[in-house]
Short mmCIF file of N, CA and C in Angstrom, two decimals:
data_model
loop_
_atom_site.label_atom_id
_atom_site.label_comp_id
_atom_site.label_asym_id
_atom_site.label_seq_id
_atom_site.Cartn_x
_atom_site.Cartn_y
_atom_site.Cartn_z
N MET Z 1 -7.37 1.00 1.65
CA MET Z 1 -8.68 1.09 1.03
C MET Z 1 -9.49 2.22 1.65
N ARG Z 2 -9.27 2.44 2.94
CA ARG Z 2 -10.03 3.48 3.64
C ARG Z 2 -9.96 4.81 2.90
N THR Z 3 -8.79 5.13 2.34
CA THR Z 3 -8.62 6.42 1.67
C THR Z 3 -9.38 6.48 0.34
N GLN Z 4 -9.84 5.35 -0.16
CA GLN Z 4 -10.56 5.31 -1.43
C GLN Z 4 -12.08 5.34 -1.27
N ILE Z 5 -12.55 5.14 -0.05
CA ILE Z 5 -14.00 5.16 0.21
C ILE Z 5 -14.47 6.60 0.27
N LYS Z 6 -15.51 6.91 -0.49
CA LYS Z 6 -16.07 8.27 -0.47
C LYS Z 6 -16.70 8.56 0.89
N GLU Z 7 -16.73 9.83 1.23
CA GLU Z 7 -17.38 10.28 2.46
C GLU Z 7 -18.47 11.28 2.12
N HIS Z 8 -19.51 11.30 2.94
CA HIS Z 8 -20.60 12.26 2.79
C HIS Z 8 -20.64 13.11 4.06
N THR Z 9 -20.68 14.42 3.88
CA THR Z 9 -20.77 15.33 5.02
C THR Z 9 -22.10 16.07 4.94
N TYR Z 10 -22.77 16.14 6.08
CA TYR Z 10 -24.06 16.83 6.13
C TYR Z 10 -24.21 17.49 7.50
N LEU Z 11 -25.16 18.39 7.58
CA LEU Z 11 -25.44 19.08 8.82
C LEU Z 11 -26.36 18.21 9.67
N GLY Z 12 -25.88 17.81 10.83
CA GLY Z 12 -26.64 16.93 11.69
C GLY Z 12 -27.72 17.66 12.46
N PRO Z 13 -28.54 16.93 13.21
CA PRO Z 13 -29.65 17.53 13.95
C PRO Z 13 -29.21 18.50 15.04
N ASP Z 14 -27.97 18.37 15.50
CA ASP Z 14 -27.47 19.28 16.54
C ASP Z 14 -26.70 20.46 15.94
N ALA Z 15 -26.89 20.70 14.65
CA ALA Z 15 -26.27 21.81 13.91
C ALA Z 15 -24.75 21.67 13.80
N ARG Z 16 -24.27 20.44 13.90
CA ARG Z 16 -22.85 20.16 13.68
C ARG Z 16 -22.70 19.30 12.43
N PHE Z 17 -21.60 19.50 11.73
CA PHE Z 17 -21.36 18.70 10.55
C PHE Z 17 -21.00 17.27 10.93
N VAL Z 18 -21.57 16.33 10.20
CA VAL Z 18 -21.33 14.90 10.40
C VAL Z 18 -20.74 14.36 9.11
N THR Z 19 -19.65 13.61 9.22
CA THR Z 19 -19.05 12.98 8.06
C THR Z 19 -19.14 11.48 8.23
N GLU Z 20 -19.72 10.82 7.24
CA GLU Z 20 -19.88 9.37 7.28
C GLU Z 20 -19.30 8.77 6.00
N PRO Z 21 -18.67 7.60 6.12
CA PRO Z 21 -18.17 6.93 4.91
C PRO Z 21 -19.34 6.38 4.09
N GLU Z 22 -19.11 6.23 2.80
CA GLU Z 22 -20.14 5.70 1.91
C GLU Z 22 -20.57 4.29 2.30
N TYR Z 23 -19.62 3.50 2.79
CA TYR Z 23 -19.91 2.13 3.23
C TYR Z 23 -19.40 1.95 4.65
N PRO Z 24 -20.13 1.20 5.47
CA PRO Z 24 -19.65 0.95 6.83
C PRO Z 24 -18.28 0.25 6.77
N GLU Z 25 -17.38 0.69 7.63
CA GLU Z 25 -16.02 0.13 7.62
C GLU Z 25 -16.03 -1.38 7.84
N PHE Z 26 -16.87 -1.85 8.76
CA PHE Z 26 -16.90 -3.29 9.01
C PHE Z 26 -17.27 -4.05 7.74
N ALA Z 27 -18.21 -3.53 6.96
CA ALA Z 27 -18.68 -4.24 5.76
C ALA Z 27 -17.56 -4.42 4.74
N TRP Z 28 -16.84 -3.35 4.42
CA TRP Z 28 -15.80 -3.52 3.40
C TRP Z 28 -14.61 -4.31 3.92
N LYS Z 29 -14.32 -4.20 5.21
CA LYS Z 29 -13.24 -5.02 5.76
C LYS Z 29 -13.64 -6.50 5.76
N GLU Z 30 -14.87 -6.78 6.15
CA GLU Z 30 -15.35 -8.16 6.22
C GLU Z 30 -15.32 -8.83 4.86
N ILE Z 31 -15.71 -8.09 3.84
CA ILE Z 31 -15.76 -8.67 2.50
C ILE Z 31 -14.35 -9.02 2.02
N ILE Z 32 -13.36 -8.22 2.40
CA ILE Z 32 -11.97 -8.50 2.02
C ILE Z 32 -11.41 -9.66 2.84
N VAL Z 33 -11.68 -9.66 4.14
CA VAL Z 33 -11.22 -10.76 5.00
C VAL Z 33 -11.83 -12.08 4.53
N ASN Z 34 -13.11 -12.08 4.17
CA ASN Z 34 -13.75 -13.29 3.67
C ASN Z 34 -13.10 -13.76 2.38
N ALA Z 35 -12.76 -12.83 1.50
CA ALA Z 35 -12.12 -13.21 0.24
C ALA Z 35 -10.79 -13.90 0.51
N ILE Z 36 -10.05 -13.42 1.49
CA ILE Z 36 -8.75 -14.02 1.84
C ILE Z 36 -8.97 -15.38 2.51
N ALA Z 37 -9.89 -15.44 3.45
CA ALA Z 37 -10.11 -16.66 4.23
C ALA Z 37 -10.69 -17.80 3.41
N HIS Z 38 -11.53 -17.48 2.43
CA HIS Z 38 -12.27 -18.53 1.72
C HIS Z 38 -11.87 -18.69 0.26
N ARG Z 39 -10.80 -18.01 -0.16
CA ARG Z 39 -10.30 -18.13 -1.52
C ARG Z 39 -9.91 -19.57 -1.80
N ASP Z 40 -10.10 -20.00 -3.04
CA ASP Z 40 -9.63 -21.32 -3.45
C ASP Z 40 -8.19 -21.15 -3.91
N TYR Z 41 -7.25 -21.47 -3.02
CA TYR Z 41 -5.83 -21.26 -3.31
C TYR Z 41 -5.27 -22.29 -4.28
N SER Z 42 -6.06 -23.29 -4.67
CA SER Z 42 -5.58 -24.24 -5.69
C SER Z 42 -5.68 -23.63 -7.10
N ILE Z 43 -6.43 -22.56 -7.24
CA ILE Z 43 -6.56 -21.88 -8.54
C ILE Z 43 -5.37 -20.95 -8.70
N LYS Z 44 -4.57 -21.22 -9.70
CA LYS Z 44 -3.36 -20.44 -9.93
C LYS Z 44 -3.59 -19.41 -11.04
N GLY Z 45 -2.76 -18.39 -11.07
CA GLY Z 45 -2.79 -17.43 -12.16
C GLY Z 45 -3.78 -16.29 -12.00
N THR Z 46 -4.41 -16.20 -10.84
CA THR Z 46 -5.34 -15.10 -10.59
C THR Z 46 -5.26 -14.73 -9.11
N ASP Z 47 -5.62 -13.53 -8.81
CA ASP Z 47 -5.56 -13.02 -7.45
C ASP Z 47 -6.92 -12.51 -7.02
N ILE Z 48 -7.04 -12.21 -5.74
CA ILE Z 48 -8.21 -11.50 -5.25
C ILE Z 48 -8.16 -10.10 -5.85
N GLN Z 49 -9.27 -9.65 -6.39
CA GLN Z 49 -9.31 -8.33 -7.01
C GLN Z 49 -10.37 -7.46 -6.33
N ILE Z 50 -9.99 -6.23 -6.05
CA ILE Z 50 -10.92 -5.26 -5.47
C ILE Z 50 -11.16 -4.21 -6.53
N LYS Z 51 -12.42 -4.06 -6.91
CA LYS Z 51 -12.79 -3.10 -7.96
C LYS Z 51 -13.78 -2.10 -7.38
N MET Z 52 -13.46 -0.83 -7.52
CA MET Z 52 -14.33 0.22 -6.99
C MET Z 52 -15.02 0.94 -8.13
N PHE Z 53 -16.33 1.07 -8.02
CA PHE Z 53 -17.15 1.75 -9.00
C PHE Z 53 -17.87 2.91 -8.33
N ASP Z 54 -18.56 3.72 -9.10
CA ASP Z 54 -19.28 4.86 -8.53
C ASP Z 54 -20.37 4.42 -7.55
N ASP Z 55 -20.97 3.24 -7.79
CA ASP Z 55 -22.11 2.84 -6.97
C ASP Z 55 -21.93 1.52 -6.22
N HIS Z 56 -20.75 0.90 -6.30
CA HIS Z 56 -20.51 -0.33 -5.54
C HIS Z 56 -19.03 -0.70 -5.56
N ILE Z 57 -18.69 -1.64 -4.70
CA ILE Z 57 -17.36 -2.22 -4.63
C ILE Z 57 -17.53 -3.71 -4.90
N THR Z 58 -16.66 -4.27 -5.73
CA THR Z 58 -16.68 -5.69 -5.98
C THR Z 58 -15.35 -6.29 -5.54
N VAL Z 59 -15.42 -7.35 -4.76
CA VAL Z 59 -14.22 -8.09 -4.36
C VAL Z 59 -14.37 -9.48 -4.99
N GLU Z 60 -13.49 -9.77 -5.92
CA GLU Z 60 -13.54 -11.06 -6.62
C GLU Z 60 -12.51 -11.99 -6.02
N SER Z 61 -12.99 -13.13 -5.58
CA SER Z 61 -12.13 -14.13 -4.93
C SER Z 61 -12.20 -15.42 -5.74
N PRO Z 62 -11.06 -15.91 -6.22
CA PRO Z 62 -11.08 -17.12 -7.04
C PRO Z 62 -11.74 -18.30 -6.33
N GLY Z 63 -12.59 -19.01 -7.06
CA GLY Z 63 -13.26 -20.19 -6.54
C GLY Z 63 -14.75 -19.98 -6.36
N THR Z 64 -15.43 -21.06 -6.12
CA THR Z 64 -16.87 -21.02 -5.87
C THR Z 64 -17.10 -20.87 -4.37
N LEU Z 65 -18.34 -20.72 -3.97
CA LEU Z 65 -18.65 -20.66 -2.55
C LEU Z 65 -18.24 -21.98 -1.90
N PRO Z 66 -17.67 -21.93 -0.70
CA PRO Z 66 -17.12 -23.15 -0.09
C PRO Z 66 -18.18 -24.07 0.52
N GLY Z 67 -17.89 -25.37 0.50
CA GLY Z 67 -18.71 -26.37 1.18
C GLY Z 67 -20.17 -26.31 0.80
N THR Z 68 -21.04 -26.27 1.82
CA THR Z 68 -22.48 -26.24 1.60
C THR Z 68 -23.05 -24.82 1.59
N VAL Z 69 -22.17 -23.83 1.59
CA VAL Z 69 -22.62 -22.44 1.58
C VAL Z 69 -23.18 -22.10 0.20
N ARG Z 70 -24.35 -21.51 0.20
CA ARG Z 70 -25.01 -21.05 -1.04
C ARG Z 70 -25.50 -19.63 -0.81
N LEU Z 71 -25.87 -18.97 -1.89
CA LEU Z 71 -26.33 -17.59 -1.76
C LEU Z 71 -27.52 -17.46 -0.80
N ASN Z 72 -28.40 -18.45 -0.81
CA ASN Z 72 -29.61 -18.36 0.01
C ASN Z 72 -29.41 -18.78 1.46
N ASN Z 73 -28.21 -19.28 1.83
CA ASN Z 73 -28.03 -19.73 3.22
C ASN Z 73 -26.76 -19.18 3.88
N MET Z 74 -26.07 -18.27 3.22
CA MET Z 74 -24.77 -17.85 3.73
C MET Z 74 -24.84 -17.08 5.05
N ARG Z 75 -26.01 -16.61 5.43
CA ARG Z 75 -26.12 -15.95 6.74
C ARG Z 75 -26.26 -16.97 7.86
N GLU Z 76 -26.61 -18.19 7.54
CA GLU Z 76 -26.81 -19.22 8.56
C GLU Z 76 -25.77 -20.33 8.52
N ILE Z 77 -25.28 -20.70 7.34
CA ILE Z 77 -24.34 -21.81 7.19
C ILE Z 77 -22.92 -21.27 7.21
N HIS Z 78 -22.07 -21.91 7.99
CA HIS Z 78 -20.68 -21.49 8.11
C HIS Z 78 -19.78 -22.65 7.73
N PHE Z 79 -18.84 -22.37 6.84
CA PHE Z 79 -17.90 -23.40 6.39
C PHE Z 79 -16.58 -22.72 6.06
N SER Z 80 -15.50 -23.26 6.55
CA SER Z 80 -14.19 -22.68 6.28
C SER Z 80 -13.43 -23.56 5.30
N ARG Z 81 -13.19 -23.03 4.12
CA ARG Z 81 -12.40 -23.74 3.11
C ARG Z 81 -10.95 -23.85 3.58
N ASN Z 82 -10.48 -22.83 4.28
CA ASN Z 82 -9.09 -22.75 4.71
C ASN Z 82 -9.02 -22.50 6.22
N PRO Z 83 -9.26 -23.53 7.04
CA PRO Z 83 -9.33 -23.32 8.48
C PRO Z 83 -8.05 -22.74 9.09
N LYS Z 84 -6.89 -23.09 8.56
CA LYS Z 84 -5.65 -22.54 9.11
C LYS Z 84 -5.54 -21.05 8.80
N MET Z 85 -5.96 -20.65 7.60
CA MET Z 85 -5.96 -19.23 7.25
C MET Z 85 -6.96 -18.49 8.14
N ALA Z 86 -8.13 -19.07 8.36
CA ALA Z 86 -9.13 -18.45 9.23
C ALA Z 86 -8.59 -18.30 10.65
N GLN Z 87 -7.90 -19.31 11.15
CA GLN Z 87 -7.33 -19.24 12.50
C GLN Z 87 -6.27 -18.14 12.59
N LEU Z 88 -5.43 -18.02 11.56
CA LEU Z 88 -4.41 -16.97 11.52
C LEU Z 88 -5.07 -15.58 11.53
N LEU Z 89 -6.11 -15.40 10.73
CA LEU Z 89 -6.83 -14.12 10.70
C LEU Z 89 -7.46 -13.83 12.06
N HIS Z 90 -7.92 -14.87 12.74
CA HIS Z 90 -8.48 -14.71 14.09
C HIS Z 90 -7.39 -14.31 15.09
N GLU Z 91 -6.25 -14.96 15.02
CA GLU Z 91 -5.15 -14.65 15.94
C GLU Z 91 -4.65 -13.22 15.77
N TYR Z 92 -4.69 -12.71 14.56
CA TYR Z 92 -4.26 -11.34 14.30
C TYR Z 92 -5.41 -10.34 14.39
N GLU Z 93 -6.55 -10.82 14.89
CA GLU Z 93 -7.73 -10.02 15.19
C GLU Z 93 -8.39 -9.37 13.98
N TYR Z 94 -8.25 -10.00 12.81
CA TYR Z 94 -9.04 -9.59 11.65
C TYR Z 94 -10.41 -10.26 11.71
N VAL Z 95 -10.49 -11.35 12.46
CA VAL Z 95 -11.75 -12.07 12.69
C VAL Z 95 -11.97 -12.07 14.20
N ARG Z 96 -13.13 -11.56 14.62
CA ARG Z 96 -13.44 -11.55 16.06
C ARG Z 96 -14.01 -12.89 16.50
N GLU Z 97 -15.05 -13.30 15.79
CA GLU Z 97 -15.75 -14.53 16.16
C GLU Z 97 -16.13 -15.25 14.87
N PHE Z 98 -15.82 -16.53 14.80
CA PHE Z 98 -16.13 -17.28 13.59
C PHE Z 98 -17.63 -17.35 13.37
N GLY Z 99 -18.05 -17.11 12.13
CA GLY Z 99 -19.45 -17.24 11.77
C GLY Z 99 -20.30 -16.01 11.97
N GLU Z 100 -19.76 -14.91 12.48
CA GLU Z 100 -20.58 -13.72 12.74
C GLU Z 100 -20.46 -12.66 11.66
N GLY Z 101 -19.44 -12.72 10.83
CA GLY Z 101 -19.12 -11.61 9.93
C GLY Z 101 -20.13 -11.32 8.84
N VAL Z 102 -20.57 -12.34 8.11
CA VAL Z 102 -21.48 -12.09 6.99
C VAL Z 102 -22.80 -11.52 7.49
N ASP Z 103 -23.33 -12.12 8.54
CA ASP Z 103 -24.62 -11.63 9.07
C ASP Z 103 -24.47 -10.19 9.56
N ARG Z 104 -23.37 -9.91 10.26
CA ARG Z 104 -23.15 -8.54 10.73
C ARG Z 104 -22.97 -7.57 9.57
N MET Z 105 -22.29 -8.02 8.50
CA MET Z 105 -22.11 -7.18 7.32
C MET Z 105 -23.47 -6.80 6.73
N TYR Z 106 -24.35 -7.79 6.59
CA TYR Z 106 -25.70 -7.52 6.07
C TYR Z 106 -26.43 -6.52 6.97
N ARG Z 107 -26.37 -6.74 8.30
CA ARG Z 107 -27.06 -5.84 9.24
C ARG Z 107 -26.53 -4.41 9.13
N GLU Z 108 -25.22 -4.26 9.09
CA GLU Z 108 -24.65 -2.91 9.02
C GLU Z 108 -25.00 -2.21 7.72
N MET Z 109 -25.02 -2.95 6.63
CA MET Z 109 -25.42 -2.35 5.35
C MET Z 109 -26.89 -1.94 5.41
N GLU Z 110 -27.74 -2.79 5.98
CA GLU Z 110 -29.16 -2.46 6.11
C GLU Z 110 -29.35 -1.23 6.99
N GLU Z 111 -28.63 -1.17 8.12
CA GLU Z 111 -28.73 -0.03 9.03
C GLU Z 111 -28.28 1.27 8.37
N ALA Z 112 -27.35 1.16 7.42
CA ALA Z 112 -26.87 2.34 6.70
C ALA Z 112 -27.77 2.68 5.52
N GLY Z 113 -28.83 1.89 5.34
CA GLY Z 113 -29.76 2.14 4.23
C GLY Z 113 -29.19 1.72 2.88
N LEU Z 114 -28.27 0.77 2.89
CA LEU Z 114 -27.62 0.33 1.66
C LEU Z 114 -28.02 -1.09 1.32
N PRO Z 115 -28.09 -1.41 0.04
CA PRO Z 115 -28.38 -2.80 -0.34
C PRO Z 115 -27.16 -3.68 -0.05
N ALA Z 116 -27.39 -4.87 0.39
CA ALA Z 116 -26.30 -5.82 0.62
C ALA Z 116 -26.60 -7.09 -0.14
N PHE Z 117 -25.82 -7.37 -1.14
CA PHE Z 117 -26.01 -8.61 -1.87
C PHE Z 117 -24.65 -9.15 -2.27
N ILE Z 118 -24.60 -10.44 -2.46
CA ILE Z 118 -23.34 -11.09 -2.82
C ILE Z 118 -23.56 -11.82 -4.13
N GLN Z 119 -22.71 -11.55 -5.08
CA GLN Z 119 -22.82 -12.17 -6.38
C GLN Z 119 -22.01 -13.46 -6.42
N TRP Z 120 -22.45 -14.38 -7.21
CA TRP Z 120 -21.74 -15.63 -7.39
C TRP Z 120 -20.33 -15.37 -7.89
N LEU Z 121 -19.37 -15.98 -7.28
CA LEU Z 121 -17.95 -15.88 -7.59
C LEU Z 121 -17.34 -14.54 -7.26
N SER Z 122 -18.11 -13.64 -6.71
CA SER Z 122 -17.52 -12.39 -6.23
C SER Z 122 -18.38 -11.85 -5.11
N TYR Z 123 -17.78 -11.07 -4.26
CA TYR Z 123 -18.50 -10.44 -3.17
C TYR Z 123 -18.68 -8.98 -3.55
N THR Z 124 -19.89 -8.49 -3.48
CA THR Z 124 -20.15 -7.11 -3.89
C THR Z 124 -20.87 -6.35 -2.80
N ILE Z 125 -20.43 -5.11 -2.55
CA ILE Z 125 -21.19 -4.23 -1.66
C ILE Z 125 -21.40 -2.92 -2.38
#
């Protein structure tokens, strides 16, 4: 996916060129890891889909938001639909610390001056 993310190059304050990705790497990785960790695997016939547009990326993960997680509380409420999958992702270091990813994703998007919002039934950045 890294090769598909646009980059912007500009002249920095020290007169050197700076190249930055369109989206923070942590944000797009987190959204994909979350789709894998929290997918409803009982839903057959569909897969996680990553769609790239000129102005956003959408990651569609089958199923609704897990447990008591809702759009208005997902930065504070943590629930794992698939705890064994989450543990595996942690062991392989795709997850550093449980419960920190979504909040950090929002912060990194805000720091990059980008909107961060999550749509129902899909994750969008």
